[in-house]
mmCIF file of C-alpha atoms in Angstrom:
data_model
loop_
_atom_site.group_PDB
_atom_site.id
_atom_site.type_symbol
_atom_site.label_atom_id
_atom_site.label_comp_id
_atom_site.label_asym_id
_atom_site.label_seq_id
_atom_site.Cartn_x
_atom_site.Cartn_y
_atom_site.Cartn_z
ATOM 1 C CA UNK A 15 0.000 0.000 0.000
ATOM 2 C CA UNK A 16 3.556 2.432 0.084
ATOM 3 C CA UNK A 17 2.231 3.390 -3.481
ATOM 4 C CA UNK A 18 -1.059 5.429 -2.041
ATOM 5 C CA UNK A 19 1.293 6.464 1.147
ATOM 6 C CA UNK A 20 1.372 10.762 0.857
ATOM 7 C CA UNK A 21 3.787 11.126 3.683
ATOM 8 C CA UNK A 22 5.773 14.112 3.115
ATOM 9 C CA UNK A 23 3.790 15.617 0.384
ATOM 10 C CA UNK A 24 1.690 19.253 0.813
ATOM 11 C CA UNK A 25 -1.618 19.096 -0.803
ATOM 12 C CA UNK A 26 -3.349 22.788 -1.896
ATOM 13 C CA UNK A 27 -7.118 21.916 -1.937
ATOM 14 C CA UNK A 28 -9.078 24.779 -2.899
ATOM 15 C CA UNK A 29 -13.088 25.145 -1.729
ATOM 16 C CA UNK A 30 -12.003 22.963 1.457
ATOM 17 C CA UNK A 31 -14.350 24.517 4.053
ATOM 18 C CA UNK A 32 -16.939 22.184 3.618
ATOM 19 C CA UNK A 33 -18.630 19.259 0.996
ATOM 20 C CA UNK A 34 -16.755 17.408 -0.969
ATOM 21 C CA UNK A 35 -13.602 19.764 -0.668
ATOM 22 C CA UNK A 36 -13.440 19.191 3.028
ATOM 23 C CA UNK A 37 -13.827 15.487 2.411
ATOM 24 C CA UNK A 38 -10.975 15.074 -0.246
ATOM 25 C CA UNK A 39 -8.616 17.274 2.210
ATOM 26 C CA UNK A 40 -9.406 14.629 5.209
ATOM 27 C CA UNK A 41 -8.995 12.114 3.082
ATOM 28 C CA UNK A 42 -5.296 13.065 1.987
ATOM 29 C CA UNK A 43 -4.208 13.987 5.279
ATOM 30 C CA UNK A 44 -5.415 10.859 6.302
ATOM 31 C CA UNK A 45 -2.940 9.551 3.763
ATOM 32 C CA UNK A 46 -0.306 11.658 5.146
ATOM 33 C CA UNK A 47 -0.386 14.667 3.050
ATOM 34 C CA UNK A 48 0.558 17.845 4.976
ATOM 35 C CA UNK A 49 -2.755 20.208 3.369
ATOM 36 C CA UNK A 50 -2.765 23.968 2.904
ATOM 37 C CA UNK A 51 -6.571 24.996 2.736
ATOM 38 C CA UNK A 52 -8.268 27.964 0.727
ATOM 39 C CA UNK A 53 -11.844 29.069 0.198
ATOM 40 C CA UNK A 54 -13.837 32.654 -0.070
ATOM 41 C CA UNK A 55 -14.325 32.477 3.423
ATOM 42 C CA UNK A 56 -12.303 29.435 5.413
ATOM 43 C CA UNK A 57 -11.803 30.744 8.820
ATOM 44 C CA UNK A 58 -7.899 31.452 9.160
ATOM 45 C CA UNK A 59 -7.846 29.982 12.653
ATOM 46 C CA UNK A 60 -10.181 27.113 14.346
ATOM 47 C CA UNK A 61 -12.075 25.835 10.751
ATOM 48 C CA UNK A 62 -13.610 22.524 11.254
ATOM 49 C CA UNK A 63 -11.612 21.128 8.435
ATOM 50 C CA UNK A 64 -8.336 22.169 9.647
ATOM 51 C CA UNK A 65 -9.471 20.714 13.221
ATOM 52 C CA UNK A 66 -10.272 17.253 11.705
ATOM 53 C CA UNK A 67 -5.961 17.818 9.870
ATOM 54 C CA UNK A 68 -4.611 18.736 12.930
ATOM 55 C CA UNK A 69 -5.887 16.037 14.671
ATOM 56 C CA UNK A 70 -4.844 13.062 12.682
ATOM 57 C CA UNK A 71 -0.970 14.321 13.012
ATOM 58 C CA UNK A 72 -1.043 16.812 9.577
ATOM 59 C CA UNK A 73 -0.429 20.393 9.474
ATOM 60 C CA UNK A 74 -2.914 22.758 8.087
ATOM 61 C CA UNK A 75 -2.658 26.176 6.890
ATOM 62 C CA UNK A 76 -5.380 28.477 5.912
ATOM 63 C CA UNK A 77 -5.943 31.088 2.821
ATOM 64 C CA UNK A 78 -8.466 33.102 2.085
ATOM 65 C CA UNK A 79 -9.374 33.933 -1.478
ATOM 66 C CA UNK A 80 -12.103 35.367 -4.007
ATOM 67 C CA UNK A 81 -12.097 33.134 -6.590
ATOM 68 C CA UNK A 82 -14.264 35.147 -8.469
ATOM 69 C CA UNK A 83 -11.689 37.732 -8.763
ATOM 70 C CA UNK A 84 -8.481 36.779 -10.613
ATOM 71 C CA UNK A 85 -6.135 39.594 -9.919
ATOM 72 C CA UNK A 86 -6.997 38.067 -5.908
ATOM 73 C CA UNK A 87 -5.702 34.595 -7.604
ATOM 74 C CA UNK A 88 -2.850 36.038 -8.910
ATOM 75 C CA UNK A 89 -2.020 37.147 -5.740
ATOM 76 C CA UNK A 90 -2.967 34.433 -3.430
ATOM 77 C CA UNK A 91 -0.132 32.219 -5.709
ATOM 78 C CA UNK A 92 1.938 35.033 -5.283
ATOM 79 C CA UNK A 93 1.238 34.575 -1.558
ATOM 80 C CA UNK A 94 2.157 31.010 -1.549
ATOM 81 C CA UNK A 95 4.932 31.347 -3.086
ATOM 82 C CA UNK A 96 6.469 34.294 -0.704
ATOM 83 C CA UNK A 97 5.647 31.858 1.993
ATOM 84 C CA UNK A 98 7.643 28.942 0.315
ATOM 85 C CA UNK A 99 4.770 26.725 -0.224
ATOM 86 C CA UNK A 100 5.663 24.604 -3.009
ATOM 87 C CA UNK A 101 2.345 22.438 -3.394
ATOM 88 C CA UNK A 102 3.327 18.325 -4.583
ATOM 89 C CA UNK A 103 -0.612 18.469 -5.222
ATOM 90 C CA UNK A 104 -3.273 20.585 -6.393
ATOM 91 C CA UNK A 105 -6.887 20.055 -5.924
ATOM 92 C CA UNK A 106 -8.857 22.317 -8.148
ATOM 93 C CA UNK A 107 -12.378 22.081 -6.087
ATOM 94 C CA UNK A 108 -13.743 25.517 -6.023
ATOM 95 C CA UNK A 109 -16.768 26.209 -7.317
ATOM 96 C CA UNK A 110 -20.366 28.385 -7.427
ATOM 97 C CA UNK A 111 -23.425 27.368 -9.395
ATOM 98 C CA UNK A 112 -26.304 29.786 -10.469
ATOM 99 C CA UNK A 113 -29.606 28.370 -10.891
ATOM 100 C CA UNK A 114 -31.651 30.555 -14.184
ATOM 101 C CA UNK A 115 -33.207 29.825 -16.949
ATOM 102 C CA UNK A 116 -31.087 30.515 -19.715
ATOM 103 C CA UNK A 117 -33.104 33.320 -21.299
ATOM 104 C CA UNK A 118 -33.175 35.023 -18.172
ATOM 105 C CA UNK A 119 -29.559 33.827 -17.251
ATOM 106 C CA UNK A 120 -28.070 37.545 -16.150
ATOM 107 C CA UNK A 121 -24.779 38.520 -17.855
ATOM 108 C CA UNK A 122 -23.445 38.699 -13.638
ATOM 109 C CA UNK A 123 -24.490 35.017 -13.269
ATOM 110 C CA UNK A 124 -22.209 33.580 -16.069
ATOM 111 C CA UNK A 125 -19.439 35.632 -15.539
ATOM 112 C CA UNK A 126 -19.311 34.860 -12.098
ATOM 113 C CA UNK A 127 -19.405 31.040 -11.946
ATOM 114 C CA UNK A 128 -17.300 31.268 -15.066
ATOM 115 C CA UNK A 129 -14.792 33.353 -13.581
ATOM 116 C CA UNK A 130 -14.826 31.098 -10.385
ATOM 117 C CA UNK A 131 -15.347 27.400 -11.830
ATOM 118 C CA UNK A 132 -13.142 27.528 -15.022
ATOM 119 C CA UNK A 133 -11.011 30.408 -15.220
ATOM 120 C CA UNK A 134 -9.328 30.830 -11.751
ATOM 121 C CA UNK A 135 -8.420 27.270 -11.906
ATOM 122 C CA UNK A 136 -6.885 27.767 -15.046
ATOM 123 C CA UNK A 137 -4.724 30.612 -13.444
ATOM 124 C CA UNK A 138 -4.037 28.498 -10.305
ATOM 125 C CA UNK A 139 -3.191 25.365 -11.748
ATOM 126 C CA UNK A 140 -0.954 27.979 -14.161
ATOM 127 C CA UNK A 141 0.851 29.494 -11.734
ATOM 128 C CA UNK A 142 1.285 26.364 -9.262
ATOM 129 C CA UNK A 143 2.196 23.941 -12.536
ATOM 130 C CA UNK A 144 4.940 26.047 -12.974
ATOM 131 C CA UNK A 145 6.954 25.192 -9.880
ATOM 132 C CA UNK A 146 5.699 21.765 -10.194
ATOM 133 C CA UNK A 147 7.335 21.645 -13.636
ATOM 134 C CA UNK A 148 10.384 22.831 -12.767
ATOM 135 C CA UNK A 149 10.525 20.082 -10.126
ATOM 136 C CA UNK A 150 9.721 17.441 -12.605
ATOM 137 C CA UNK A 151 6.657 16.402 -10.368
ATOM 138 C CA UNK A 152 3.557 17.012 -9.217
ATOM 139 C CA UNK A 153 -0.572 16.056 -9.121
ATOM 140 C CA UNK A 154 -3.365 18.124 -10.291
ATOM 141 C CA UNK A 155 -6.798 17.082 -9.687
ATOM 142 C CA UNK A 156 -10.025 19.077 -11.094
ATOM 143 C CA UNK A 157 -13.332 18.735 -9.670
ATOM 144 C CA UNK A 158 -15.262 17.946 -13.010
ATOM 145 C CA UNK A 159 -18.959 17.081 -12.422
ATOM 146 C CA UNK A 160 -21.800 15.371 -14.711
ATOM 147 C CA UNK A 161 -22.486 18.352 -16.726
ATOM 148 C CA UNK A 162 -18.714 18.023 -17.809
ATOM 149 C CA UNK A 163 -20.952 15.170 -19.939
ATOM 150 C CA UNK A 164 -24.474 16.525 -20.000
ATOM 151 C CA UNK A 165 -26.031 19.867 -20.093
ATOM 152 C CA UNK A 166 -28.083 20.001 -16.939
ATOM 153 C CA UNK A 167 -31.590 21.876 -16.322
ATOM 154 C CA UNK A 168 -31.334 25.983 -15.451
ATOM 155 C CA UNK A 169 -27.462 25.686 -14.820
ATOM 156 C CA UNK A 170 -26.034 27.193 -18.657
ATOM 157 C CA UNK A 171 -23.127 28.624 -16.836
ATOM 158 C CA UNK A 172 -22.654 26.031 -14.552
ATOM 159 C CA UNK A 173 -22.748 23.175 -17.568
ATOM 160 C CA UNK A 174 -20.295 25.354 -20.008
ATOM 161 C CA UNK A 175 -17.872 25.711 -16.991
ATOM 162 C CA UNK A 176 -17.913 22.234 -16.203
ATOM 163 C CA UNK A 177 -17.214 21.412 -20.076
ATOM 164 C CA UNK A 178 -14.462 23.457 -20.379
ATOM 165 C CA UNK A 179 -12.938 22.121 -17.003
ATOM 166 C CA UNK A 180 -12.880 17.989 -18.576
ATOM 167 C CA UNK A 181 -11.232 20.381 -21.794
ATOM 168 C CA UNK A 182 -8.865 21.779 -19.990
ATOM 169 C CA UNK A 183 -7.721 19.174 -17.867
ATOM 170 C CA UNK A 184 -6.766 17.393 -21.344
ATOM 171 C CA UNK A 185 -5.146 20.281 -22.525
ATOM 172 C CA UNK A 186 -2.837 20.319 -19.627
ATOM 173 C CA UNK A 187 -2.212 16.711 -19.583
ATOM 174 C CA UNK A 188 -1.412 16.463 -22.637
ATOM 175 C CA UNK A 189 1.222 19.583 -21.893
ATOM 176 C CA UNK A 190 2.650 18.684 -18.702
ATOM 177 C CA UNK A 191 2.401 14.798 -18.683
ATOM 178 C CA UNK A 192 5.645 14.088 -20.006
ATOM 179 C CA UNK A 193 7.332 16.183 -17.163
ATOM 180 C CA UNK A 194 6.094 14.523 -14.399
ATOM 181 C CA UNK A 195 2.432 16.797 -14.155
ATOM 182 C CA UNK A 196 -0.334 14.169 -14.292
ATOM 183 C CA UNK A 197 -3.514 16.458 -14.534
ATOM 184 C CA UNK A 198 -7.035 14.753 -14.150
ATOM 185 C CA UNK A 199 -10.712 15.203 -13.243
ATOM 186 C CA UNK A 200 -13.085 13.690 -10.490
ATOM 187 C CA UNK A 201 -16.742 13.913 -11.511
ATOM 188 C CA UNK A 202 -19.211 13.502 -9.155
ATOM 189 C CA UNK A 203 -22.638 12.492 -9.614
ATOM 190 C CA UNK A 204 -25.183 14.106 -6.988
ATOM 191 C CA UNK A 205 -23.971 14.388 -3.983
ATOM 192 C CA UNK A 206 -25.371 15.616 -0.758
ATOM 193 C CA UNK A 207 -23.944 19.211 -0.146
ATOM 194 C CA UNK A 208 -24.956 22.705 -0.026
ATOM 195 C CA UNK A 209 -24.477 22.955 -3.949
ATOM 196 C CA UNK A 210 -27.416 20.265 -4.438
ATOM 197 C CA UNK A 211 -29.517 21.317 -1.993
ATOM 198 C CA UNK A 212 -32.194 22.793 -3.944
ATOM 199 C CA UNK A 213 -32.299 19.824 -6.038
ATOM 200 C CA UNK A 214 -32.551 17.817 -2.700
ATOM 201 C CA UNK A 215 -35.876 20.091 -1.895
ATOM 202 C CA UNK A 216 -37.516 19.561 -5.121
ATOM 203 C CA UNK A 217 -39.284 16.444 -4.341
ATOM 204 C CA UNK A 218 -40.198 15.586 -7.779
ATOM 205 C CA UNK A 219 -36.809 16.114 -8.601
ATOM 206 C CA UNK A 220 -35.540 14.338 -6.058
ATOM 207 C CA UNK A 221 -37.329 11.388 -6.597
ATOM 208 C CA UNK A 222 -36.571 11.197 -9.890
ATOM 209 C CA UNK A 223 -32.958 11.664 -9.613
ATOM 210 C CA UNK A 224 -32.382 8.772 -7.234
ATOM 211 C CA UNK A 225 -34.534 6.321 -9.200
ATOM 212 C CA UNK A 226 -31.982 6.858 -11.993
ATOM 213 C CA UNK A 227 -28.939 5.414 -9.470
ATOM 214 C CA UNK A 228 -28.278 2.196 -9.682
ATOM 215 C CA UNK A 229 -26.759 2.248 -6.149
ATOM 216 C CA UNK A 230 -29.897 3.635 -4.409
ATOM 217 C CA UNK A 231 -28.608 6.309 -2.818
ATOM 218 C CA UNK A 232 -26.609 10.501 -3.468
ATOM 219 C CA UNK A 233 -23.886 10.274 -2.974
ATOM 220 C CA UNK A 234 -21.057 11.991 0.218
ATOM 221 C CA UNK A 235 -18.296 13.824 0.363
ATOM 222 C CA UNK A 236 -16.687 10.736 2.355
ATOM 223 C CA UNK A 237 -16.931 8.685 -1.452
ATOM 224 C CA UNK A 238 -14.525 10.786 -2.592
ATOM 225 C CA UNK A 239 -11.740 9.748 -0.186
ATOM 226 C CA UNK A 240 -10.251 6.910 -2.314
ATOM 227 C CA UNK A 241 -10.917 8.538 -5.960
ATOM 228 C CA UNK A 242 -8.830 11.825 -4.585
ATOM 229 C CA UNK A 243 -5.701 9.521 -2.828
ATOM 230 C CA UNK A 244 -5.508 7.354 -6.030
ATOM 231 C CA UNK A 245 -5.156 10.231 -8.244
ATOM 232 C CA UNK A 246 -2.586 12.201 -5.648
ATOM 233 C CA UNK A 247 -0.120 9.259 -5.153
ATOM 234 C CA UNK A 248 2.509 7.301 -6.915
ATOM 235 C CA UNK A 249 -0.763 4.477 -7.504
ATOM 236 C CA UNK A 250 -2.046 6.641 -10.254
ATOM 237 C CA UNK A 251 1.416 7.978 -12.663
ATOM 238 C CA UNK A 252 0.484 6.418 -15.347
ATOM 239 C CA UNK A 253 -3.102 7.887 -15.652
ATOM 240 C CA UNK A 254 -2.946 11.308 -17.191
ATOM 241 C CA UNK A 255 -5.989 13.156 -18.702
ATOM 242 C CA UNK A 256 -8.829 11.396 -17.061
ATOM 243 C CA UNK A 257 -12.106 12.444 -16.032
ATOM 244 C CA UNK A 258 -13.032 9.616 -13.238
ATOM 245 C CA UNK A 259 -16.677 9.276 -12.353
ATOM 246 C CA UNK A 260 -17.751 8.539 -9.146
ATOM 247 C CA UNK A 261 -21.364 9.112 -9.500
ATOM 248 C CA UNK A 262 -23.242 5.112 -7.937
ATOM 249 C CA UNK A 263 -23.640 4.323 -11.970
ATOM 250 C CA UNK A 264 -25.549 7.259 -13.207
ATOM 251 C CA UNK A 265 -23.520 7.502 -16.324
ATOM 252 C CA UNK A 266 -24.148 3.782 -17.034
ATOM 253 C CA UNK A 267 -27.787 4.415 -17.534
#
């Protein structure tokens, strides 16, 4: 099991306050992965997540950033890199969704989830790749989704986001991957967070949604542990470009 060990490594997971981003940074420093945290508004000191780090043994440090704003994600790398973090993995994880129809889908809505779900991950993973490149090593992991495959109900921006994120994380694999950058995707299906909540209030919706899951059930940030170690550690070099699903079999239907 030394291939899946992350002992040593520092792990940047973005959108790590709480859902599946909180889940995928437990889950690596569970593996051993030392994890520097960042969201909009992750609480510099006492934040739940870095509570649950600290306590299995791993450091944690905290960043705020606007993610919507990419001069602020300029700087935040910036930040990081005045601090000498040098990140062995990057978990692209932030994200927004905006639920309109797309005829009344406001010019502010798109911009904004665009801005946070596609383009500040493209400067991120930018400015981070670099070091990682001139190290000759490094992970970077993309939180995909469903709509990186389908186009969704009321979520244009949302869905076009989510395209271009499967696009770029082929782009950059297919840049990086022979210098020791392996860049892929996790997509998840519906899982139970704040970002599916309204979906999870809609009974009709609801209803219909689960009946299309072969396993039964939405899925949790916890189903995300093994996906997220597999694609950080040694056990995955030889996948590059991949969009994993981890969605209980919706795609298969």
């Amino acid at each position: 099991m030394q291939m899946f060990d992350l002992t040593g490594k520092t792990a940047l997971v973005t959108g790590c306050k709480r859902g599946i981003g909180r889940g995928m940074a437990e889950a690596l420093a569970a593996a051993g992965a030392d994890i520097v945290g960042v969201s909009a508004s992750l609480e510099l000191e006492g934040s739940a997540v870095g509570e649950a780090v600290t306590a299995m043994g791993r450091s944690f440090t905290a960043y705020q950033c606007d993610f919507s704003d990419r001069a602020a994600v300029r700087a935040f790398a910036a930040q990081l890199e005045a601090d000498g973090v040098a990140p062995d993995i990057l978990v692209n994880n932030a994200g927004t969704i905006k639920r309109k129809p797309a005829a009344h889908h406001e010019d502010e809505l798109w911009d904004e989830v665009i801005d946070v779900n596609l383009s500040s991950q493209f400067v991120l993973s930018r400015e981070v790749g670099r070091g990682m490149l001139a190290r000759g090593s490094g992970k970077i992991i993309f939180t995909a989704s469903l709509l990186t495959f389908q186009g969704g109900i009321t979520v244009p921006g949302y869905a076009a986001s989510k395209g271009g994120i499967g696009q770029l994380t082929k782009a950059l694999a297919n840049e990086w991957g022979g210098q020791g950058v392996n860049v892929n995707a996790i997509a998840p299906g519906y899982i139970a967070t704040d970002n599916t909540e309204a979906l999870r209030n809609d009974e009709a919706r609801y209803k219909s949604i689960l009946e299309r899951i072969p396993q039964g059930r939405w899925g949790t940030p916890e189903d995300f542990a093994g996906p997220v170690v597999f694609l950080a550690s040694a056990a995955s070099d030889y996948v590059n470009g991949e969009i994993l699903v981890v969605d209980g079999g919706w795609m298969g239907r």
